[in-house]
């Protein structure tokens, strides 16, 4: 079963190293990763968050994870052992090593300020909204740090940066990185030069939003939001269940969650402070509710990999859309303000030629008529439809005779991911980073601190660089007329 957990990270490792997936999976299982926290950082809340999140992510692509806790923090050790059991099964623990025993590890993530020079290491820390990273080949001996009011966003982003550097080191291509980045301004620079940003508010921020897609990047978003002063309500929409192979890139779940609808998992994670209505629906069917019982909230957050669906979400034209995505070693977050002049998803994302229309896709998977799916989704399945369906689809459809098409499709597609042999390669530090950046944009929006010209943020974990662009739509894009709606 552990092979399923590593399937998505192994596929990415295979692409990067140009070797078979089986060889890449074996490589990840044989490598040894150490996650360390310096004694003077053990009681700093953000440092603890970074340490635990680094262990969490490392366990999802490497089973041989050791920890070094320099200080009296038995609770941290207990949390790490619990994570190992959640990901790899009951009875699994992380190994503990003493301070200074750095040799023999293929990658080290160290939370603190000491840079382990000349080793395949990544030292990380954070201050407020700022995340910092220095690798052992950067030429630095220390990593700048100054205390600030706790802010989990900088800490979680730092963990992603550190684990990303560790993954690259495992593949024998360590990067010489010395940098910091702000999740508030999206600036990047040398450690010690960026402002930590404003403190998080003491009073809770109230969320009212749609969350479309509850997959890997949304797991990162929810993990971060859970640790921030956010309350309120949320409609979480996703039509699939969690599968064992999702454990690799999904940072908020464990083995006991396998088989549960992904929308329900978001509800369980964010309760009770955020009242989540879990909707295990396909997006196009969920939109029917907008004609009956629901209205579009001012904020919509999306974590999707299908461009057609992302376009459909954009066409709701909410006050603000936060679109989180990842692919390979690339992280991306697009923020589109309806009243702003920034680029919308219709202009930013081109539908790939191989991507099927949503109704046609469901027709292929179920045997139902695509035109009826699109135009009469709540209509009942007829005998005539069943007679016209492919032979191998008829038995399943016969059992659904007289039932609504959308209900049958929703029930069937909860498990359709298992039928896809072309699953995308994914690693937790990329998906989680997209989610953390999306969570930062969510909190900024709730604080009234909104990027004035929308945002197109990208980070490459392969090069170690990120950028924030202010893109504009073409003059004929339909978003210009949406302003008047």
Short mmCIF file of C-alpha atoms in Angstrom, two decimals:
data_model
loop_
_atom_site.label_atom_id
_atom_site.label_comp_id
_atom_site.label_asym_id
_atom_site.label_seq_id
_atom_site.Cartn_x
_atom_site.Cartn_y
_atom_site.Cartn_z
CA UNK A 1 0.00 0.00 0.00
CA UNK A 2 2.90 2.37 0.58
CA UNK A 3 3.64 2.16 -3.15
CA UNK A 4 0.31 3.88 -3.81
CA UNK A 5 1.23 6.70 -1.44
CA UNK A 6 4.45 7.39 -3.35
CA UNK A 7 2.97 7.04 -6.86
CA UNK A 8 2.51 10.76 -7.51
CA UNK A 9 5.87 11.92 -6.06
CA UNK A 10 7.58 8.98 -7.78
CA UNK A 11 6.12 9.96 -11.15
CA UNK A 12 7.52 13.47 -10.74
CA UNK A 13 10.90 12.13 -9.62
CA UNK A 14 10.94 9.88 -12.68
CA UNK A 15 10.30 12.82 -14.98
CA UNK A 16 13.05 14.88 -13.37
CA UNK A 17 15.65 12.10 -13.35
CA UNK A 18 14.67 10.49 -16.67
CA UNK A 19 14.31 7.03 -15.16
CA UNK A 20 11.42 4.53 -14.89
CA UNK A 21 8.79 5.20 -12.22
CA UNK A 22 9.65 1.95 -10.44
CA UNK A 23 13.26 3.08 -10.10
CA UNK A 24 12.20 6.53 -8.89
CA UNK A 25 9.86 5.01 -6.30
CA UNK A 26 12.66 2.75 -5.07
CA UNK A 27 14.97 5.77 -4.86
CA UNK A 28 12.53 7.69 -2.65
CA UNK A 29 12.00 4.71 -0.38
CA UNK A 30 15.74 4.21 0.11
CA UNK A 31 16.68 7.82 0.84
CA UNK A 32 16.99 9.17 4.40
CA UNK A 33 15.64 12.59 5.43
CA UNK A 34 16.29 14.39 8.70
CA UNK A 35 14.11 17.21 10.05
CA UNK A 36 15.67 19.18 12.90
CA UNK A 37 14.62 22.04 15.16
CA UNK A 38 17.21 23.99 17.13
CA UNK A 39 16.79 24.10 20.90
CA UNK A 40 16.33 27.87 21.04
CA UNK A 41 13.46 27.61 18.54
CA UNK A 42 11.57 24.77 20.24
CA UNK A 43 9.19 27.07 22.11
CA UNK A 44 8.58 29.51 19.26
CA UNK A 45 5.12 28.75 17.87
CA UNK A 46 5.95 29.53 14.24
CA UNK A 47 9.11 27.42 14.38
CA UNK A 48 7.11 24.51 15.78
CA UNK A 49 4.57 24.90 12.98
CA UNK A 50 7.35 24.86 10.39
CA UNK A 51 8.98 21.80 11.96
CA UNK A 52 5.76 19.75 12.10
CA UNK A 53 4.75 20.76 8.58
CA UNK A 54 8.18 19.81 7.25
CA UNK A 55 7.90 16.36 8.85
CA UNK A 56 4.37 16.02 7.49
CA UNK A 57 5.49 16.70 3.92
CA UNK A 58 8.68 14.64 4.04
CA UNK A 59 6.76 11.57 5.20
CA UNK A 60 4.60 11.78 2.08
CA UNK A 61 7.45 11.02 -0.33
CA UNK A 62 10.03 9.33 1.91
CA UNK A 63 9.28 6.69 4.59
CA UNK A 64 12.73 7.00 6.21
CA UNK A 65 12.25 10.27 8.09
CA UNK A 66 14.23 10.99 11.25
CA UNK A 67 13.87 13.94 13.59
CA UNK A 68 16.23 15.84 15.86
CA UNK A 69 14.51 17.88 18.56
CA UNK A 70 17.12 19.86 20.45
CA UNK A 71 15.32 20.73 23.65
CA UNK A 72 12.61 19.51 25.97
CA UNK A 73 9.75 19.06 23.51
CA UNK A 74 8.31 15.60 23.98
CA UNK A 75 5.02 16.86 22.54
CA UNK A 76 6.71 17.56 19.19
CA UNK A 77 8.05 14.02 19.07
CA UNK A 78 4.58 12.67 19.82
CA UNK A 79 3.04 14.75 17.01
CA UNK A 80 5.64 13.46 14.54
CA UNK A 81 5.03 9.84 15.52
CA UNK A 82 1.31 10.40 15.05
CA UNK A 83 1.96 11.80 11.57
CA UNK A 84 4.05 8.76 10.66
CA UNK A 85 1.19 6.48 11.73
CA UNK A 86 -1.38 8.52 9.81
CA UNK A 87 0.59 8.36 6.59
CA UNK A 88 2.28 4.94 6.76
CA UNK A 89 0.11 2.91 9.11
CA UNK A 90 -0.34 2.05 12.74
CA UNK A 91 2.89 1.39 14.62
CA UNK A 92 5.07 3.49 12.32
CA UNK A 93 7.25 6.09 14.05
CA UNK A 94 9.90 8.60 13.08
CA UNK A 95 13.45 7.84 14.19
CA UNK A 96 15.15 10.14 16.66
CA UNK A 97 18.78 11.20 16.38
CA UNK A 98 21.04 13.26 18.60
CA UNK A 99 22.26 16.75 17.77
CA UNK A 100 25.34 16.80 15.53
CA UNK A 101 24.68 13.41 13.92
CA UNK A 102 24.12 14.89 10.48
CA UNK A 103 26.20 12.52 8.38
CA UNK A 104 24.53 9.77 6.41
CA UNK A 105 21.37 11.69 5.53
CA UNK A 106 20.50 12.38 1.92
CA UNK A 107 18.66 15.59 2.85
CA UNK A 108 18.26 17.71 6.00
CA UNK A 109 15.64 20.34 6.82
CA UNK A 110 16.67 22.40 9.83
CA UNK A 111 14.40 24.91 11.57
CA UNK A 112 16.46 27.69 13.12
CA UNK A 113 19.32 29.96 12.12
CA UNK A 114 22.35 27.65 11.83
CA UNK A 115 23.22 26.67 8.27
CA UNK A 116 24.74 23.19 7.99
CA UNK A 117 27.45 24.20 5.54
CA UNK A 118 28.51 21.74 2.86
CA UNK A 119 25.69 19.28 3.59
CA UNK A 120 22.55 18.59 1.54
CA UNK A 121 20.67 20.79 3.98
CA UNK A 122 18.04 23.53 4.02
CA UNK A 123 17.73 25.87 7.00
CA UNK A 124 14.38 27.63 7.33
CA UNK A 125 12.70 30.14 9.60
CA UNK A 126 10.05 32.85 9.40
CA UNK A 127 9.03 36.22 10.80
CA UNK A 128 5.43 37.28 10.30
CA UNK A 129 4.53 36.94 6.63
CA UNK A 130 8.16 36.34 5.59
CA UNK A 131 9.60 32.86 4.94
CA UNK A 132 13.37 32.30 4.72
CA UNK A 133 15.62 29.61 3.27
CA UNK A 134 19.37 28.96 3.17
CA UNK A 135 20.79 25.75 1.73
CA UNK A 136 24.05 24.16 2.79
CA UNK A 137 25.61 25.12 -0.55
CA UNK A 138 24.59 28.79 -0.33
CA UNK A 139 27.87 29.94 1.24
CA UNK A 140 26.10 31.33 4.34
CA UNK A 141 26.77 30.08 7.87
CA UNK A 142 23.70 31.64 9.50
CA UNK A 143 20.19 32.55 8.41
CA UNK A 144 18.81 35.90 9.55
CA UNK A 145 15.88 35.77 12.00
CA UNK A 146 14.02 38.22 14.21
CA UNK A 147 11.00 37.57 16.44
CA UNK A 148 7.57 38.81 15.40
CA UNK A 149 4.00 38.23 16.45
CA UNK A 150 3.04 34.63 15.48
CA UNK A 151 1.85 34.11 11.92
CA UNK A 152 1.53 30.54 10.67
CA UNK A 153 1.56 31.66 7.03
CA UNK A 154 5.26 32.52 6.99
CA UNK A 155 6.07 29.37 8.95
CA UNK A 156 4.15 27.02 6.65
CA UNK A 157 5.61 28.64 3.54
CA UNK A 158 9.11 28.22 4.99
CA UNK A 159 8.44 24.51 5.54
CA UNK A 160 7.44 24.14 1.89
CA UNK A 161 10.61 25.91 0.76
CA UNK A 162 12.79 23.71 2.95
CA UNK A 163 11.18 20.41 1.99
CA UNK A 164 11.29 21.43 -1.67
CA UNK A 165 15.04 22.00 -1.39
CA UNK A 166 15.38 18.61 0.34
CA UNK A 167 13.51 16.84 -2.46
CA UNK A 168 15.78 18.43 -5.06
CA UNK A 169 18.82 17.38 -3.01
CA UNK A 170 17.56 13.78 -2.88
CA UNK A 171 17.65 13.77 -6.68
CA UNK A 172 21.35 14.77 -6.47
CA UNK A 173 20.83 18.30 -7.80
CA UNK A 174 21.12 20.52 -4.67
CA UNK A 175 20.48 24.24 -5.18
CA UNK A 176 22.59 27.07 -3.69
CA UNK A 177 19.73 29.19 -2.30
CA UNK A 178 19.78 32.07 0.16
CA UNK A 179 16.53 34.00 0.09
CA UNK A 180 13.38 35.23 1.77
CA UNK A 181 9.94 35.90 0.38
CA UNK A 182 6.93 37.79 1.70
CA UNK A 183 3.46 36.31 1.40
CA UNK A 184 2.09 39.79 2.01
CA UNK A 185 3.85 41.75 -0.73
CA UNK A 186 5.19 38.81 -2.82
CA UNK A 187 8.61 40.43 -2.85
CA UNK A 188 11.72 38.26 -2.70
CA UNK A 189 15.22 39.19 -1.63
CA UNK A 190 18.20 38.47 0.59
CA UNK A 191 17.37 37.46 4.19
CA UNK A 192 16.85 40.41 6.50
CA UNK A 193 15.68 42.93 3.90
CA UNK A 194 11.91 42.41 3.79
CA UNK A 195 9.36 43.84 6.19
CA UNK A 196 7.59 41.18 8.27
CA UNK A 197 4.21 42.68 7.33
CA UNK A 198 1.28 43.68 9.54
CA UNK A 199 0.33 41.49 12.50
CA UNK A 200 -2.66 39.23 12.18
CA UNK A 201 -5.75 40.67 13.88
CA UNK A 202 -6.62 39.72 17.45
CA UNK A 203 -10.31 39.38 16.56
CA UNK A 204 -11.42 36.59 14.21
CA UNK A 205 -11.95 37.33 10.53
CA UNK A 206 -15.31 36.22 9.13
CA UNK A 207 -15.28 34.13 5.95
CA UNK A 208 -18.22 33.62 3.57
CA UNK A 209 -17.07 31.86 0.41
CA UNK A 210 -17.31 29.03 -2.08
CA UNK A 211 -14.42 26.55 -2.08
CA UNK A 212 -14.44 24.78 -5.44
CA UNK A 213 -12.30 21.65 -5.60
CA UNK A 214 -11.07 19.94 -2.43
CA UNK A 215 -7.93 18.30 -3.77
CA UNK A 216 -4.23 18.69 -3.10
CA UNK A 217 -3.82 22.47 -3.25
CA UNK A 218 -7.01 22.97 -1.26
CA UNK A 219 -5.60 20.66 1.40
CA UNK A 220 -2.74 23.14 1.75
CA UNK A 221 -5.22 26.02 1.92
CA UNK A 222 -7.33 24.33 4.59
CA UNK A 223 -4.26 23.29 6.61
CA UNK A 224 -3.21 26.95 6.75
CA UNK A 225 -6.68 28.41 7.37
CA UNK A 226 -7.13 26.01 10.30
CA UNK A 227 -4.17 27.74 11.99
CA UNK A 228 -5.34 31.31 11.39
CA UNK A 229 -7.90 33.58 13.11
CA UNK A 230 -10.69 32.78 10.64
CA UNK A 231 -14.30 31.85 11.38
CA UNK A 232 -17.46 31.88 9.25
CA UNK A 233 -19.05 29.66 6.65
CA UNK A 234 -18.03 27.89 3.47
CA UNK A 235 -19.58 25.82 0.67
CA UNK A 236 -17.03 23.09 -0.20
CA UNK A 237 -17.64 21.43 -3.59
CA UNK A 238 -15.87 18.32 -4.89
CA UNK A 239 -17.27 15.21 -6.56
CA UNK A 240 -14.61 12.65 -5.58
CA UNK A 241 -13.58 10.50 -2.64
CA UNK A 242 -10.08 10.34 -1.17
CA UNK A 243 -7.94 7.48 -2.43
CA UNK A 244 -4.77 5.98 -1.02
CA UNK A 245 -2.58 7.53 -3.72
CA UNK A 246 -3.84 10.99 -2.72
CA UNK A 247 -1.92 10.77 0.57
CA UNK A 248 1.30 11.76 -1.19
CA UNK A 249 0.35 15.34 -2.15
CA UNK A 250 -2.57 15.91 0.31
CA UNK A 251 -1.11 17.36 3.53
CA UNK A 252 -4.28 17.38 5.66
CA UNK A 253 -5.30 13.72 5.49
CA UNK A 254 -4.24 10.27 6.65
CA UNK A 255 -5.08 6.63 6.04
CA UNK A 256 -8.23 6.79 8.13
CA UNK A 257 -9.66 9.33 5.66
CA UNK A 258 -9.43 7.05 2.61
CA UNK A 259 -12.85 6.47 1.07
CA UNK A 260 -14.37 9.67 2.48
CA UNK A 261 -15.71 12.37 0.17
CA UNK A 262 -13.10 15.10 -0.20
CA UNK A 263 -15.62 17.84 0.57
CA UNK A 264 -16.52 16.08 3.82
CA UNK A 265 -12.84 15.97 4.80
CA UNK A 266 -12.61 19.75 4.46
CA UNK A 267 -15.70 20.06 6.67
CA UNK A 268 -14.15 17.79 9.32
CA UNK A 269 -10.86 19.70 9.22
CA UNK A 270 -12.27 23.22 9.54
CA UNK A 271 -15.08 22.53 12.01
CA UNK A 272 -16.22 23.96 14.35
CA UNK A 273 -14.89 27.49 13.76
CA UNK A 274 -15.89 27.43 10.09
CA UNK A 275 -19.29 26.01 9.25
CA UNK A 276 -18.67 24.01 6.09
CA UNK A 277 -21.50 22.74 3.92
CA UNK A 278 -19.93 19.70 2.23
CA UNK A 279 -21.20 19.28 -1.33
CA UNK A 280 -19.99 16.01 -2.95
CA UNK A 281 -21.25 17.28 -6.32
CA UNK A 282 -19.82 17.87 -9.73
CA UNK A 283 -19.35 21.62 -10.20
CA UNK A 284 -21.79 22.00 -13.09
CA UNK A 285 -24.48 20.27 -11.05
CA UNK A 286 -23.74 22.34 -7.97
CA UNK A 287 -24.37 25.46 -10.07
CA UNK A 288 -28.03 24.42 -10.32
CA UNK A 289 -28.31 25.48 -6.67
CA UNK A 290 -27.47 29.03 -7.73
CA UNK A 291 -30.81 29.17 -9.53
CA UNK A 292 -32.69 27.98 -6.47
CA UNK A 293 -31.22 28.24 -2.97
CA UNK A 294 -27.80 29.89 -3.12
CA UNK A 295 -26.25 33.16 -4.23
CA UNK A 296 -22.65 33.73 -5.27
CA UNK A 297 -20.64 35.06 -2.29
CA UNK A 298 -18.17 37.91 -2.77
CA UNK A 299 -15.20 35.52 -2.45
CA UNK A 300 -14.68 32.29 -4.41
CA UNK A 301 -11.60 30.11 -3.82
CA UNK A 302 -10.73 27.39 -6.32
CA UNK A 303 -8.26 24.52 -6.40
CA UNK A 304 -8.85 22.78 -9.71
CA UNK A 305 -6.78 21.16 -12.46
CA UNK A 306 -9.40 21.27 -15.23
CA UNK A 307 -9.26 24.48 -17.28
CA UNK A 308 -12.86 24.20 -18.51
CA UNK A 309 -14.09 24.08 -14.92
CA UNK A 310 -11.81 26.95 -13.91
CA UNK A 311 -13.32 29.03 -16.72
CA UNK A 312 -16.79 28.08 -15.51
CA UNK A 313 -15.93 29.22 -11.98
CA UNK A 314 -14.52 32.50 -13.31
CA UNK A 315 -17.81 33.13 -15.15
CA UNK A 316 -19.56 33.45 -11.81
CA UNK A 317 -17.80 36.84 -11.71
CA UNK A 318 -17.50 37.07 -7.93
CA UNK A 319 -16.06 40.17 -6.34
CA UNK A 320 -12.79 38.24 -6.01
CA UNK A 321 -11.64 34.85 -7.28
CA UNK A 322 -8.56 33.18 -5.78
CA UNK A 323 -7.41 30.40 -8.11
CA UNK A 324 -4.75 28.01 -6.73
CA UNK A 325 -2.93 25.52 -8.92
CA UNK A 326 0.21 23.42 -9.19
CA UNK A 327 1.94 21.33 -11.81
CA UNK A 328 5.18 19.42 -11.43
CA UNK A 329 7.52 21.77 -9.57
CA UNK A 330 5.49 24.89 -10.45
CA UNK A 331 3.17 26.67 -8.04
CA UNK A 332 0.69 29.29 -9.20
CA UNK A 333 -1.97 31.50 -7.65
CA UNK A 334 -4.10 33.92 -9.66
CA UNK A 335 -6.24 36.52 -7.92
CA UNK A 336 -8.85 38.28 -10.05
CA UNK A 337 -10.82 41.21 -8.64
CA UNK A 338 -13.96 41.79 -10.67
CA UNK A 339 -13.55 45.56 -10.51
CA UNK A 340 -9.81 45.44 -11.12
CA UNK A 341 -8.01 45.51 -14.42
CA UNK A 342 -5.99 42.35 -13.83
CA UNK A 343 -6.05 39.25 -15.98
CA UNK A 344 -8.93 36.81 -15.50
CA UNK A 345 -8.77 33.04 -15.92
CA UNK A 346 -10.47 33.15 -19.31
CA UNK A 347 -7.51 35.08 -20.72
CA UNK A 348 -4.80 33.48 -18.56
CA UNK A 349 -5.68 29.82 -19.21
CA UNK A 350 -6.23 28.20 -22.61
CA UNK A 351 -8.28 25.02 -22.67
CA UNK A 352 -5.99 22.19 -23.85
CA UNK A 353 -7.08 20.47 -27.09
CA UNK A 354 -7.28 17.11 -25.27
CA UNK A 355 -9.59 18.47 -22.55
CA UNK A 356 -13.13 17.30 -23.18
CA UNK A 357 -16.30 19.33 -22.65
CA UNK A 358 -17.70 18.51 -19.20
CA UNK A 359 -20.94 16.99 -20.45
CA UNK A 360 -19.14 14.95 -23.11
CA UNK A 361 -16.70 13.73 -20.50
CA UNK A 362 -19.51 12.48 -18.25
CA UNK A 363 -21.23 10.92 -21.26
CA UNK A 364 -18.08 8.92 -22.03
CA UNK A 365 -17.83 7.75 -18.43
CA UNK A 366 -21.49 6.91 -17.84
CA UNK A 367 -23.01 6.09 -21.22
CA UNK A 368 -25.63 8.83 -20.88
CA UNK A 369 -26.45 11.32 -23.62
CA UNK A 370 -24.16 14.37 -23.51
CA UNK A 371 -26.84 16.78 -24.72
CA UNK A 372 -29.28 15.64 -22.04
CA UNK A 373 -26.58 15.86 -19.37
CA UNK A 374 -25.89 19.47 -20.35
CA UNK A 375 -29.47 20.64 -20.88
CA UNK A 376 -31.55 18.43 -18.58
CA UNK A 377 -29.20 17.35 -15.76
CA UNK A 378 -32.03 16.95 -13.23
CA UNK A 379 -34.18 14.99 -15.68
CA UNK A 380 -34.78 11.28 -15.10
CA UNK A 381 -32.87 8.56 -16.95
CA UNK A 382 -35.11 6.91 -19.54
CA UNK A 383 -35.19 3.44 -21.04
CA UNK A 384 -34.51 5.00 -24.45
CA UNK A 385 -31.22 6.43 -23.13
CA UNK A 386 -30.25 3.07 -21.71
CA UNK A 387 -31.03 1.31 -25.00
CA UNK A 388 -28.79 3.81 -26.84
CA UNK A 389 -25.88 3.41 -24.40
CA UNK A 390 -22.80 1.20 -25.01
CA UNK A 391 -23.42 -2.40 -23.96
CA UNK A 392 -20.94 -2.37 -21.08
CA UNK A 393 -22.66 0.70 -19.59
CA UNK A 394 -26.22 -0.66 -19.72
CA UNK A 395 -26.24 -2.78 -16.51
CA UNK A 396 -25.23 0.19 -14.34
CA UNK A 397 -27.71 2.47 -16.12
CA UNK A 398 -30.51 -0.06 -15.80
CA UNK A 399 -30.16 0.14 -12.03
CA UNK A 400 -30.49 3.93 -12.32
CA UNK A 401 -33.62 3.90 -14.48
CA UNK A 402 -35.96 6.71 -13.46
CA UNK A 403 -33.36 8.47 -11.30
CA UNK A 404 -32.02 12.02 -11.95
CA UNK A 405 -29.05 12.12 -14.30
CA UNK A 406 -27.05 14.44 -12.03
CA UNK A 407 -27.59 12.19 -9.02
CA UNK A 408 -26.45 9.10 -10.91
CA UNK A 409 -23.37 10.88 -12.24
CA UNK A 410 -22.46 12.25 -8.81
CA UNK A 411 -22.70 8.79 -7.23
CA UNK A 412 -20.68 7.18 -10.01
CA UNK A 413 -17.97 9.83 -10.25
CA UNK A 414 -17.16 9.78 -6.54
CA UNK A 415 -14.81 6.92 -7.42
CA UNK A 416 -13.83 7.76 -11.00
CA UNK A 417 -10.31 8.94 -10.11
CA UNK A 418 -9.29 5.31 -9.66
CA UNK A 419 -9.89 4.74 -13.39
CA UNK A 420 -7.35 7.32 -14.52
CA UNK A 421 -3.95 5.78 -15.33
CA UNK A 422 -2.68 9.21 -16.43
CA UNK A 423 -2.72 10.77 -12.96
CA UNK A 424 -0.62 13.88 -12.62
CA UNK A 425 2.73 13.81 -10.82
CA UNK A 426 2.57 15.82 -7.61
CA UNK A 427 4.59 16.49 -4.47
CA UNK A 428 3.29 17.91 -1.19
CA UNK A 429 5.56 20.95 -0.93
CA UNK A 430 4.32 22.34 -4.27
CA UNK A 431 0.63 21.68 -3.73
CA UNK A 432 0.83 22.91 -0.13
CA UNK A 433 2.72 26.06 -1.11
CA UNK A 434 -0.02 26.99 -3.60
CA UNK A 435 -2.55 26.46 -0.83
CA UNK A 436 -0.61 28.51 1.70
CA UNK A 437 -0.26 31.40 -0.76
CA UNK A 438 -3.99 31.10 -1.47
CA UNK A 439 -4.68 31.17 2.28
CA UNK A 440 -2.53 34.30 2.59
CA UNK A 441 -4.56 35.97 -0.16
CA UNK A 442 -7.75 34.89 1.63
CA UNK A 443 -6.63 36.44 4.91
CA UNK A 444 -5.45 39.61 3.20
CA UNK A 445 -8.83 39.90 1.50
CA UNK A 446 -10.63 39.46 4.83
CA UNK A 447 -8.35 42.07 6.39
CA UNK A 448 -9.18 44.51 3.60
CA UNK A 449 -5.57 44.37 2.39
CA UNK A 450 -6.21 43.56 -1.27
CA UNK A 451 -3.66 43.55 -4.04
CA UNK A 452 -4.68 46.62 -6.06
CA UNK A 453 -4.28 45.19 -9.56
CA UNK A 454 -5.11 41.51 -9.06
CA UNK A 455 -2.24 39.03 -8.98
CA UNK A 456 -0.51 36.35 -11.03
CA UNK A 457 1.97 34.64 -8.66
CA UNK A 458 4.33 31.86 -9.74
CA UNK A 459 7.08 29.91 -8.02
CA UNK A 460 9.44 27.37 -9.54
CA UNK A 461 10.87 24.93 -7.02
CA UNK A 462 13.25 23.73 -9.71
CA UNK A 463 14.98 27.10 -10.00
CA UNK A 464 14.13 28.37 -6.51
CA UNK A 465 12.69 31.64 -7.83
CA UNK A 466 9.25 33.22 -7.70
CA UNK A 467 7.61 36.24 -9.28
CA UNK A 468 4.43 38.27 -8.95
CA UNK A 469 3.05 39.66 -12.20
CA UNK A 470 0.40 42.27 -12.88
CA UNK A 471 -1.10 40.82 -16.05
CA UNK A 472 -3.80 42.46 -18.16
CA UNK A 473 -6.56 40.85 -20.21
CA UNK A 474 -6.85 41.36 -23.95
CA UNK A 475 -9.28 44.16 -24.96
CA UNK A 476 -11.91 41.72 -26.26
CA UNK A 477 -12.02 39.50 -23.12
CA UNK A 478 -15.53 39.05 -21.74
CA UNK A 479 -14.37 40.04 -18.24
CA UNK A 480 -14.59 43.70 -19.32
CA UNK A 481 -18.37 43.42 -19.77
CA UNK A 482 -18.69 41.42 -16.53
CA UNK A 483 -17.91 44.57 -14.52
CA UNK A 484 -21.41 45.87 -15.30
CA UNK A 485 -23.20 42.69 -14.24
#
